[in-house]
Amino acid sequence: MPPSAWPVARPRSSAWEEGVVHPLLLLTALYHAVQCIPAWWLPAALRQAGWGFPSDVFLLLHMPTSVPTRVLRDAMPAQLSWLAPGAVLETLLARLSSVEGRKVYLVLGAAPIVACTHCHDTQDYQAYRLYHVWRMYVAQALALSIATITPHGTLPRLVENVAQRAYPGLVATRTRAHWRTRAWLALLALFAVDVGAILYAEQLPLPPGPWEHWHAYAHIVRHALLLCLVVLVARGVRWQPPFLQVLDALQAVAATHTRFEARRAARPPPDSARS
């Protein structure tokens, strides 16, 4: 059998995996799945916490982004009261009276305008949005870092590196450290896109069509990609290279030998048994 065709085994779940890794990955996946659900379908507590798909008022009212503010206010039904209180909606509509305000709203969303009481200009809105995006990515990186902690120690990783150097055709195995590096790179790439969109919100070209509503659709794409990343890591960390089976077998043989030697040492010498 060629080295590249070596089978990869599924190891037994440890207490760390069953008590920490699996619940953590499940909660992270559920969080990203809920973020793809429209906000008006969720309970009020989750909406106030910022969960759900944050559709903008133009999508909710099926109106173009160039509609006058007066028409937008008259067309806003009472069913949109869940979006924000009346006074806050007036503040939002006042911000939408300018082209720059609408551009910032479509790129950054309503949260900086509605929730940030100390924000007065575009730079303040950008800083507010950047902080919340940074916090979300840090939490995601921390969760994936905890989930990819290897329970096998340094020796298996060292043996794996030696095996890959000895057999160039050996495909890289999906170890925990392997997935941690790729997860971090994927998070950095997504974070760079988000930061670029935030810092250049006023200069970001918004072509007519769905991507004119950048914040709404980027929210779905972001959490869908992060959900796929969590699923891949959850599947990947449950696989190990075949030599770990050999290490387990050697450890079992060593434990059996230790027990045999302990029983042998506990027996009385043959001379004392005869006397």
Short mmCIF file of N, CA and C in Angstrom, two decimals, residues 89-98:
data_model
loop_
_atom_site.label_atom_id
_atom_site.label_comp_id
_atom_site.label_asym_id
_atom_site.label_seq_id
_atom_site.Cartn_x
_atom_site.Cartn_y
_atom_site.Cartn_z
N LEU A 89 -36.09 55.91 15.39
CA LEU A 89 -36.37 55.85 13.95
C LEU A 89 -36.31 57.24 13.33
N GLU A 90 -36.76 58.24 14.05
CA GLU A 90 -36.66 59.60 13.53
C GLU A 90 -35.21 60.02 13.35
N THR A 91 -34.36 59.62 14.31
CA THR A 91 -32.93 59.91 14.17
C THR A 91 -32.35 59.20 12.96
N LEU A 92 -32.77 57.95 12.76
CA LEU A 92 -32.29 57.19 11.61
C LEU A 92 -32.75 57.83 10.30
N LEU A 93 -34.02 58.24 10.23
CA LEU A 93 -34.52 58.87 9.02
C LEU A 93 -33.83 60.20 8.76
N ALA A 94 -33.51 60.92 9.82
CA ALA A 94 -32.78 62.18 9.64
C ALA A 94 -31.39 61.93 9.08
N ARG A 95 -30.77 60.85 9.51
CA ARG A 95 -29.45 60.50 8.98
C ARG A 95 -29.54 60.08 7.52
N LEU A 96 -30.67 59.48 7.13
CA LEU A 96 -30.85 59.03 5.75
C LEU A 96 -31.24 60.16 4.81
N SER A 97 -31.31 61.37 5.30
CA SER A 97 -31.68 62.49 4.44
C SER A 97 -30.55 62.95 3.53
N SER A 98 -29.32 62.48 3.79
CA SER A 98 -28.18 62.85 2.95
C SER A 98 -27.64 61.62 2.24
#
